[in-house]
mmCIF file of C-alpha atoms and ligand atoms in Angstrom:
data_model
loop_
_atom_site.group_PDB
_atom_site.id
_atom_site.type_symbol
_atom_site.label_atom_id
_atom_site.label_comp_id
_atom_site.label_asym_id
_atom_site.label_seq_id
_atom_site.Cartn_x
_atom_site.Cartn_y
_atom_site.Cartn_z
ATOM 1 C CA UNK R 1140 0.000 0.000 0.000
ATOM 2 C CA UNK R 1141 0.957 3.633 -0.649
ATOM 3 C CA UNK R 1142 2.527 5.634 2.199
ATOM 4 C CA UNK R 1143 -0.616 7.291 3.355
ATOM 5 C CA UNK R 1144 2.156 10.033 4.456
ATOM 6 C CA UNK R 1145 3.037 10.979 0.879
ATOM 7 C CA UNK R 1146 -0.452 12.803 0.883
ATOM 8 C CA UNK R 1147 -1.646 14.321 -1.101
ATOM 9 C CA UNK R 1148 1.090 12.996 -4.028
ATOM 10 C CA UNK R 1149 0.080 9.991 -6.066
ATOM 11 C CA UNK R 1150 2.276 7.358 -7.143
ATOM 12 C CA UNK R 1151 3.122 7.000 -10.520
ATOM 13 C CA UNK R 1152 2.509 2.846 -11.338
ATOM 14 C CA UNK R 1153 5.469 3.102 -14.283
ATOM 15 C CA UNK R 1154 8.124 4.635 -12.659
ATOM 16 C CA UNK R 1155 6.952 4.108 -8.495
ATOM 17 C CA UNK R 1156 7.797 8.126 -8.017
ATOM 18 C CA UNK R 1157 5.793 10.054 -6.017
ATOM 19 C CA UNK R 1158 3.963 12.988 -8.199
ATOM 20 C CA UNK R 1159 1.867 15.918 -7.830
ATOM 21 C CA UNK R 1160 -0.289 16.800 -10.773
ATOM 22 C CA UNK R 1161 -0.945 20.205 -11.239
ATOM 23 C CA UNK R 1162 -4.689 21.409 -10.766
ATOM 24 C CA UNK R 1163 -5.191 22.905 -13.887
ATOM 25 C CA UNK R 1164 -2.725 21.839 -16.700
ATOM 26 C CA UNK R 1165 -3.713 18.086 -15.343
ATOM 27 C CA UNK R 1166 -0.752 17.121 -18.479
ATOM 28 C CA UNK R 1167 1.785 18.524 -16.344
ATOM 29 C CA UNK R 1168 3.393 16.638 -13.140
ATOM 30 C CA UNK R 1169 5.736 17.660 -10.527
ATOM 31 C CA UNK R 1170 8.310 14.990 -9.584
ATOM 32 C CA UNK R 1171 11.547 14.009 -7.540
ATOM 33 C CA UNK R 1172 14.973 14.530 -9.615
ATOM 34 C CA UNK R 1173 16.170 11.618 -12.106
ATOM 35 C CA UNK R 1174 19.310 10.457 -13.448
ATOM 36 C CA UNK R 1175 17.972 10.972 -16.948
ATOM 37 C CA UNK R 1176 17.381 14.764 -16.336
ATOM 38 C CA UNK R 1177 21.821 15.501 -15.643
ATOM 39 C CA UNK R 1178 22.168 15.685 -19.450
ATOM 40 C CA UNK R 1179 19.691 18.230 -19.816
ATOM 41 C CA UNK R 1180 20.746 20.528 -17.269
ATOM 42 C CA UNK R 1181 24.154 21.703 -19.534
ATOM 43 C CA UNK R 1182 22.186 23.255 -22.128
ATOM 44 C CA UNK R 1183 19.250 24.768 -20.341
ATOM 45 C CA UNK R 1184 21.698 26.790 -18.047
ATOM 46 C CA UNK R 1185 23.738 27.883 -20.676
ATOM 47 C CA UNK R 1186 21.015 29.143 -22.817
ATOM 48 C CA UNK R 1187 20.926 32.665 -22.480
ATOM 49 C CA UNK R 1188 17.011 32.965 -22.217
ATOM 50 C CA UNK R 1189 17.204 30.700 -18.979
ATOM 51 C CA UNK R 1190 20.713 32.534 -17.164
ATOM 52 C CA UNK R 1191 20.343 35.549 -17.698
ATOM 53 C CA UNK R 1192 17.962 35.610 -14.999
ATOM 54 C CA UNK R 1193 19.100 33.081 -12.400
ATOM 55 C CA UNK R 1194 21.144 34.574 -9.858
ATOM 56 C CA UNK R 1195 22.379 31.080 -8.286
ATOM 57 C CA UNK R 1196 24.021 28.726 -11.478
ATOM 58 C CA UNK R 1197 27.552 29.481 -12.447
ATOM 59 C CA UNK R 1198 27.692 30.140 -15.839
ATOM 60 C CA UNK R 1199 29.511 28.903 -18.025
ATOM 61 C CA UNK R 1200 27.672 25.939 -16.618
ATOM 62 C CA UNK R 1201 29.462 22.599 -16.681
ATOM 63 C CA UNK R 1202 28.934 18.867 -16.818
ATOM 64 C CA UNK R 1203 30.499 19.032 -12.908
ATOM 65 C CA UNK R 1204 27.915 21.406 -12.143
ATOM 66 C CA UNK R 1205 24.889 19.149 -13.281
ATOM 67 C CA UNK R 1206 26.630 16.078 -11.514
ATOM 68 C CA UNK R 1207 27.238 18.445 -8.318
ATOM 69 C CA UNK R 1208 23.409 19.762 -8.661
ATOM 70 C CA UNK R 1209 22.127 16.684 -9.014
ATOM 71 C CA UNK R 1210 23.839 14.830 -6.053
ATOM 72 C CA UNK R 1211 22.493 17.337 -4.105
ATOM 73 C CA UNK R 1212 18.782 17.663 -4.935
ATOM 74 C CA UNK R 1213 18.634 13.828 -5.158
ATOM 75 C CA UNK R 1214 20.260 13.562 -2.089
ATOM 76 C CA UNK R 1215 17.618 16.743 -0.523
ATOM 77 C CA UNK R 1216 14.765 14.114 -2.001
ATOM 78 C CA UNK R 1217 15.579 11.405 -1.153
ATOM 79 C CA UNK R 1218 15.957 12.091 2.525
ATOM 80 C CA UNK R 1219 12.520 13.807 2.616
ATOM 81 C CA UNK R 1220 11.075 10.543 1.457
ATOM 82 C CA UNK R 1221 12.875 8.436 3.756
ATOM 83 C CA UNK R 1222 11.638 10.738 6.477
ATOM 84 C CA UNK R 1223 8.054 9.940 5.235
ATOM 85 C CA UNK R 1224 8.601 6.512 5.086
ATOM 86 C CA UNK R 1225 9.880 6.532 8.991
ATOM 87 C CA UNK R 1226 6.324 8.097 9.531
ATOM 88 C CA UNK R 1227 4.313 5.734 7.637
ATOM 89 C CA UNK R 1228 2.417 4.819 10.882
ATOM 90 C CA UNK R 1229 1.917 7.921 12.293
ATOM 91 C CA UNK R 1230 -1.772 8.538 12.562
ATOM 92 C CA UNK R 1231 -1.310 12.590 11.742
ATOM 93 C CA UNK R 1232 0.458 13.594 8.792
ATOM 94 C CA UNK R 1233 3.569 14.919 9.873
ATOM 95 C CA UNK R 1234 5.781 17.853 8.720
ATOM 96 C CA UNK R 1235 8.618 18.166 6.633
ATOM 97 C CA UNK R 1236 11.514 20.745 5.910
ATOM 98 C CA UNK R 1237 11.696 20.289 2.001
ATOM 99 C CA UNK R 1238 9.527 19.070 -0.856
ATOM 100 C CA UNK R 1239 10.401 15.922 -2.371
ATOM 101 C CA UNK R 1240 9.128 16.956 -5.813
ATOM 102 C CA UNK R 1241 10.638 19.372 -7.855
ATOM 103 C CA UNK R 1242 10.995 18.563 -11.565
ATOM 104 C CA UNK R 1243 8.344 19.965 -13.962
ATOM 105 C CA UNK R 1244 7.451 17.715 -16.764
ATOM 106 C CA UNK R 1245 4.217 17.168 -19.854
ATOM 107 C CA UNK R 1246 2.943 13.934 -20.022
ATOM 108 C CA UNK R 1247 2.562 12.691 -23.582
ATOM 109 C CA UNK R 1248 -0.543 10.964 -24.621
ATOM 110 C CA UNK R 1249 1.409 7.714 -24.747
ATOM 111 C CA UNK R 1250 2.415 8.182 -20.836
ATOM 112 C CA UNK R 1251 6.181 8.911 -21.406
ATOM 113 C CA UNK R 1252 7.185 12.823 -19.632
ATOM 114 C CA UNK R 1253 9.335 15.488 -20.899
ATOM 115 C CA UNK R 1254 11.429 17.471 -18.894
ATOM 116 C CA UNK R 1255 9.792 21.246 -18.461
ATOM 117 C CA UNK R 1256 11.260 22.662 -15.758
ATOM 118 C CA UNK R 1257 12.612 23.267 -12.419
ATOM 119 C CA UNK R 1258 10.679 24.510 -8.772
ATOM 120 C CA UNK R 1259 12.649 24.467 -5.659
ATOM 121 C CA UNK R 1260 10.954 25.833 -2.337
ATOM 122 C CA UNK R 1261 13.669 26.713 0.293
ATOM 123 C CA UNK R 1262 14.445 28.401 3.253
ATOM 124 C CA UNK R 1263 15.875 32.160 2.833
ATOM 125 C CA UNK R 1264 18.807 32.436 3.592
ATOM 126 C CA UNK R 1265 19.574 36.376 1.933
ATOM 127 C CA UNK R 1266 19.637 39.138 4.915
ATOM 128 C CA UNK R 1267 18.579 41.611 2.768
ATOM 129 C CA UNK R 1268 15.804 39.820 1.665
ATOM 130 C CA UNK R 1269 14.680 38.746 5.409
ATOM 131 C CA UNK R 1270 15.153 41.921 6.614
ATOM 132 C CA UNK R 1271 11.754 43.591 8.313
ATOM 133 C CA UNK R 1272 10.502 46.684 5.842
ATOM 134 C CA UNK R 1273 12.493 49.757 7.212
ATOM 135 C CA UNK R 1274 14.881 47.775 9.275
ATOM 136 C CA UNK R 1275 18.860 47.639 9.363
ATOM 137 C CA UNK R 1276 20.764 45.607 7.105
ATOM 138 C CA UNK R 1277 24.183 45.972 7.333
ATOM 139 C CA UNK R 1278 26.445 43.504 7.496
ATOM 140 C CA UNK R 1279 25.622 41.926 11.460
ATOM 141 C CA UNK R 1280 21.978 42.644 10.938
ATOM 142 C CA UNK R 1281 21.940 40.722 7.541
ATOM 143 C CA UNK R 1282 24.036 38.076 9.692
ATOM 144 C CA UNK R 1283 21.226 38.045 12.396
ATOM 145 C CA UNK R 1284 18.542 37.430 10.143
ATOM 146 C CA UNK R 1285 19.956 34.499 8.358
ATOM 147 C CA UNK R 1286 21.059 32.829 11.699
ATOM 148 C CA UNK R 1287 17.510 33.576 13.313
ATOM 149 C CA UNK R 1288 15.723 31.997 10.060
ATOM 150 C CA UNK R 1289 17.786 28.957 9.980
ATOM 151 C CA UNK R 1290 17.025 28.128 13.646
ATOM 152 C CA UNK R 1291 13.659 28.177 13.186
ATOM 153 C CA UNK R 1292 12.237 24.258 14.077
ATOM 154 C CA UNK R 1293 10.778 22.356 11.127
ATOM 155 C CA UNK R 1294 7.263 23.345 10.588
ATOM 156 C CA UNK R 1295 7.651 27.039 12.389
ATOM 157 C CA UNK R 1296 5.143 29.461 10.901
ATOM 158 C CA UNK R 1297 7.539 32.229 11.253
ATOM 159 C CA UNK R 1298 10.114 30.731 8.563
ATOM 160 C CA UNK R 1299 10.980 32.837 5.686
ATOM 161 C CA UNK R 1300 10.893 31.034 2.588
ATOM 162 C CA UNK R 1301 11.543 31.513 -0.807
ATOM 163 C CA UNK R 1302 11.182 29.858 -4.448
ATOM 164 C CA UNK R 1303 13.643 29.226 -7.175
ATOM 165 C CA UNK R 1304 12.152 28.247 -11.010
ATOM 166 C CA UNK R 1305 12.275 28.286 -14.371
ATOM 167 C CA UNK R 1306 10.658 26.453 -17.208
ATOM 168 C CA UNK R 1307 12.618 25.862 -20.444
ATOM 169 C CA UNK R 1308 12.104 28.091 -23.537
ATOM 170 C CA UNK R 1309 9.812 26.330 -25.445
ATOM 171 C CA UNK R 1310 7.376 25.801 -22.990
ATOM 172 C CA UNK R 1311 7.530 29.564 -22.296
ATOM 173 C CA UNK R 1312 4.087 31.624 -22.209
ATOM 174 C CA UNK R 1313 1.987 28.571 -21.358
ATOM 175 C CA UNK R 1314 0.512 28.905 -18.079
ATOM 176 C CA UNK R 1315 3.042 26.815 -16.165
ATOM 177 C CA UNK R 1316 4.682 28.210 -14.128
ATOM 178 C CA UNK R 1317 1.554 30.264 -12.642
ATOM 179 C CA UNK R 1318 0.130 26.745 -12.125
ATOM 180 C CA UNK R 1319 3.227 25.077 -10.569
ATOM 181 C CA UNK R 1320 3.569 27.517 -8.057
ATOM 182 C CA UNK R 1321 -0.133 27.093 -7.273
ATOM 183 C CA UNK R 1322 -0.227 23.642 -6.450
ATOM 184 C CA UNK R 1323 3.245 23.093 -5.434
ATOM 185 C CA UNK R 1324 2.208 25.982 -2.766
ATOM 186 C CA UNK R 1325 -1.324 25.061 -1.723
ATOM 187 C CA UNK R 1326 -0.985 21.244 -2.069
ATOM 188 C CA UNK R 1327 2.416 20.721 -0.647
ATOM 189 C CA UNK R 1328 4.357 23.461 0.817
ATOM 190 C CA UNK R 1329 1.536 24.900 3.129
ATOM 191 C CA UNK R 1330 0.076 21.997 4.329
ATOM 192 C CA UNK R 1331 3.015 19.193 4.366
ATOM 193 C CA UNK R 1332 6.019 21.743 5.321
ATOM 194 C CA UNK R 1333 3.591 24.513 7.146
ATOM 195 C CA UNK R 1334 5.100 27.134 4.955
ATOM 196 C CA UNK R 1335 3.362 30.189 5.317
ATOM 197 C CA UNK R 1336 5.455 33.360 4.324
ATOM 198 C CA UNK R 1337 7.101 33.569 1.118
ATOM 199 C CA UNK R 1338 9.256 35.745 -0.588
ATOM 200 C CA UNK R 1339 9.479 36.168 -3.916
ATOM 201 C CA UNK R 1340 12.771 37.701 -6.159
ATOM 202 C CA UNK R 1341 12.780 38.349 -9.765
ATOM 203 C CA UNK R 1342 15.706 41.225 -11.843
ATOM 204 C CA UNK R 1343 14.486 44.010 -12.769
ATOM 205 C CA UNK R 1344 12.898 43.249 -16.751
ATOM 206 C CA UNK R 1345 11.816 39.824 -15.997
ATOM 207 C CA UNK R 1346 8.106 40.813 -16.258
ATOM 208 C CA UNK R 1347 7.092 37.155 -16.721
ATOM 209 C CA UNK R 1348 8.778 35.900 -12.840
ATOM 210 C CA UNK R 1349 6.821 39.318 -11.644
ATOM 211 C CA UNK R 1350 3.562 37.977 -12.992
ATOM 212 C CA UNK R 1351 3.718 34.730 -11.688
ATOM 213 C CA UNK R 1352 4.366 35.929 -8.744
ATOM 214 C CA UNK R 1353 1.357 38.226 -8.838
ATOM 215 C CA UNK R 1354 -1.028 35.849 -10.096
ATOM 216 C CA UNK R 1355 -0.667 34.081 -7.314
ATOM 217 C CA UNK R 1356 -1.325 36.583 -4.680
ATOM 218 C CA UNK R 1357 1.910 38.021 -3.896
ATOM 219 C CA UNK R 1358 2.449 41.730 -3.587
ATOM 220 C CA UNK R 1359 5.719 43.689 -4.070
ATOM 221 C CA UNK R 1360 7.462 44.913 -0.941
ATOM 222 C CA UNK R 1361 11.018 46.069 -1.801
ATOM 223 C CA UNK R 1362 13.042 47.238 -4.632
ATOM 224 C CA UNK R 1363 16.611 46.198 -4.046
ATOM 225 C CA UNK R 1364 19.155 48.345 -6.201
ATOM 226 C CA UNK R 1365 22.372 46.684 -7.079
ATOM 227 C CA UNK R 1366 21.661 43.816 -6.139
ATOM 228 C CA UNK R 1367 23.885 41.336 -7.419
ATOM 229 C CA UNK R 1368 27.327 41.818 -9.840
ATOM 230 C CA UNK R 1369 26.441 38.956 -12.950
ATOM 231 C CA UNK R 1370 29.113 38.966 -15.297
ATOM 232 C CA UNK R 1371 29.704 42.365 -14.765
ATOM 233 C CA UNK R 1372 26.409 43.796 -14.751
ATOM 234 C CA UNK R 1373 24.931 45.500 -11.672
ATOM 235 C CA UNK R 1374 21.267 43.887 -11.694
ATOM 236 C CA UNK R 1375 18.478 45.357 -9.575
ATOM 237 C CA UNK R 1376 15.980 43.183 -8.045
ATOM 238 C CA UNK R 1377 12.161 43.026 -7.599
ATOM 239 C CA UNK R 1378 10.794 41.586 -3.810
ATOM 240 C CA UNK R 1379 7.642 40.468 -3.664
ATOM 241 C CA UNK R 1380 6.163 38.620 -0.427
ATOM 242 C CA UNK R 1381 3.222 36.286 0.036
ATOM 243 C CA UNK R 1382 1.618 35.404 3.177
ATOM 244 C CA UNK R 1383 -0.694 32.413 2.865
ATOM 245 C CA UNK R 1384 -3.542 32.891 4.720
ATOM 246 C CA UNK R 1385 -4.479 28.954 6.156
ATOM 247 C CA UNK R 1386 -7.969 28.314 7.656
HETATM 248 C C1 COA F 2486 9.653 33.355 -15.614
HETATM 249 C C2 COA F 2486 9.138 32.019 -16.103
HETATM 250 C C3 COA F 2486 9.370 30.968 -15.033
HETATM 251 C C4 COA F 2486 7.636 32.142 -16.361
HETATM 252 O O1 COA F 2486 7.113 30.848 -16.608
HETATM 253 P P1 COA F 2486 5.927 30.625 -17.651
HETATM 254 O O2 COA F 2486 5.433 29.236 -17.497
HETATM 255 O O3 COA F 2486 6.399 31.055 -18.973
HETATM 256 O O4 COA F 2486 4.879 31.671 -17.060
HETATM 257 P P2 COA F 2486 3.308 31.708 -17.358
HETATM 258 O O5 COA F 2486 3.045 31.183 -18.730
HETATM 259 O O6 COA F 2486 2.616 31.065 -16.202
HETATM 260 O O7 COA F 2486 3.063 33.278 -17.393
HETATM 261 C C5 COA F 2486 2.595 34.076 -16.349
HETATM 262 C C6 COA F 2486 2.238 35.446 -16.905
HETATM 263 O O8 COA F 2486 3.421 36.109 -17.316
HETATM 264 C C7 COA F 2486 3.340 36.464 -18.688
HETATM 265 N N1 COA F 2486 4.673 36.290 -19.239
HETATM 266 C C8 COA F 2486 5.373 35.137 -19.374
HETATM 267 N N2 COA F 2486 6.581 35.406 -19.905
HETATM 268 C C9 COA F 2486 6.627 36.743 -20.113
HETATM 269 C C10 COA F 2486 7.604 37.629 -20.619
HETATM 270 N N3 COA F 2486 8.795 37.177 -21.030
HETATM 271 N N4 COA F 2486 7.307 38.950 -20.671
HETATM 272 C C11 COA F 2486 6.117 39.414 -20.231
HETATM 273 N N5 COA F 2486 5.144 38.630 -19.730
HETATM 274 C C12 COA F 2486 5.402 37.310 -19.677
HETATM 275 C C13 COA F 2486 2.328 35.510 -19.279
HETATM 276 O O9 COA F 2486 1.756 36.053 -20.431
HETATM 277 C C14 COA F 2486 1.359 35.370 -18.134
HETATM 278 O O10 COA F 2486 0.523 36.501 -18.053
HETATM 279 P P3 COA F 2486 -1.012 36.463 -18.532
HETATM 280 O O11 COA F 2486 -1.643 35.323 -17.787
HETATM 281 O O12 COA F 2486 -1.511 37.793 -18.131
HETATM 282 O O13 COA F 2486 -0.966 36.209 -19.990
HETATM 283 C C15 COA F 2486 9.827 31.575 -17.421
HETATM 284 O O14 COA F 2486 9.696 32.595 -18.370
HETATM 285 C C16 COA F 2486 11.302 31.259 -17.225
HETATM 286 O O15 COA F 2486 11.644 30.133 -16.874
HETATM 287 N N6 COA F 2486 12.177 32.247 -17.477
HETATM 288 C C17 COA F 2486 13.619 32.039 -17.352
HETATM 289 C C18 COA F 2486 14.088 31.739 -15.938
HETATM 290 C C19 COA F 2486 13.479 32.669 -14.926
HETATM 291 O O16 COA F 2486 13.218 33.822 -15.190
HETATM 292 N N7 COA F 2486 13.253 32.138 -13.719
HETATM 293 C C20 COA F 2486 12.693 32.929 -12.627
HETATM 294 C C21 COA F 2486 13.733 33.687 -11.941
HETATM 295 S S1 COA F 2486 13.019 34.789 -10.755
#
């Protein structure tokens, strides 16, 4: 029998992964990291339409940076679902720290997937991001922040938490993303990891993050100028912040 703990993910009877499908594009799923996926990872993040605004990938991006990447998201997964697993008799569903899903991907009509994208759902760990409106943030403030947000037990309401994404060019425009972060959000993150403030980042031009954002809810808080350096470039960021209202 299923893990009744992997709620409310089904199980896929092909493959055995866990997967959440999304609640209106019912074609796309959400599922752990494969080994198939490490090939695709070299040319996405060195297309030009997908780095340009990611502030986390090096660039030029390397076949040891997909190996590296995927050890660790695997490794993030895997541990989540072994943590489920322990819980399997639990009579409450329990919380988690981390989604065990994160891979975007179509379903064809003949049941094989395609890779679409990426969604990761983390703790913040930026000061300037979890820095209270009006607040300090130099350097030991910034430092304060990050500590206080990390200490935070599993399943605190007060953790800070933000999302990293992208979908790959040609499935640009489609609706996905605004649907991903729906579900992943509502179905998963509030109720499995009791996430309930989030803060959204996107550079300044990337009008399509800012919507997707927006659709679902979130509201801008902070302009950040200068940012980040990226290849030489100064690049100003958009904050936006979402506080899921439960209940
Ligand atoms: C940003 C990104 C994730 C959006 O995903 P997506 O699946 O294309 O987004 P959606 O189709 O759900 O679009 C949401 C809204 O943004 C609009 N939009 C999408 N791309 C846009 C763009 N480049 N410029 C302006 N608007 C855009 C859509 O039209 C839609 O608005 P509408 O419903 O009013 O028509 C995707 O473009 C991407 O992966 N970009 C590269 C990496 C990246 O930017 N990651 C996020 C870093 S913060």
């Amino acid at each position: 029998m299923a893990n009744p703990q992997l709620h409310p993910l089904e199980i896929n009877p092909r493959t055995g992964e866990p997967f959440l499908r999304l609640k209106d594009r019912k074609d796309i799923i959400i599922t752990p990291p494969r080994r198939d996926d490490v090939a695709l990872y070299v040319p996405i993040m060195n297309d030009p339409r997908i780095y340009e605004w990611l502030g986390s990938p090096p660039f030029p991006y390397t076949k040891e940076h997909a190996e590296e990447w995927y050890a660790k998201i695997k490794q993030s997964s895997d541990a989540i679902l072994a943590e489920l697993e322990a819980a399997r008799e639990s009579p409450e569903l329990v919380l988690v720290g981390e989604s065990p899903i994160r891979v975007i991907r179509q379903v064809k009509e003949d049941g094989e997937d395609v890779y679409v994208g990426d969604i990761g759902i983390i703790r913040c760990v930026e000061g300037k991001l979890l820095a209270p409106l009006a607040s300090p943030v130099d350097d030991e403030h910034q430092a304060n922040y990050v500590e206080a947000n990390a200490a935070l037990a599993v399943g605190d309401p007060n953790i800070i938490w933000t999302f990293g994404y992208y979908v790959v060019p040609s499935y640009h425009g489609k609706g996905i993303m605004t649907d991903v972060v729906r579900s992943l959000l509502w179905e998963w993150a509030v109720p499995r990891m009791g996430v309930r403030t989030i803060v959204g980042t996107a550079f300044e031009g990337n009008e399509g993050s800012v919507k997707v954002f927006q659709k679902n809810g979130f509201v801008k808080t902070k302009f950040i100028k200068n940012h980040i350096q990226m290849r030489g470039q100064w690049r100003n960021l958009q904050v936006l912040e979402l506080l899921a209202q439960v209940g």
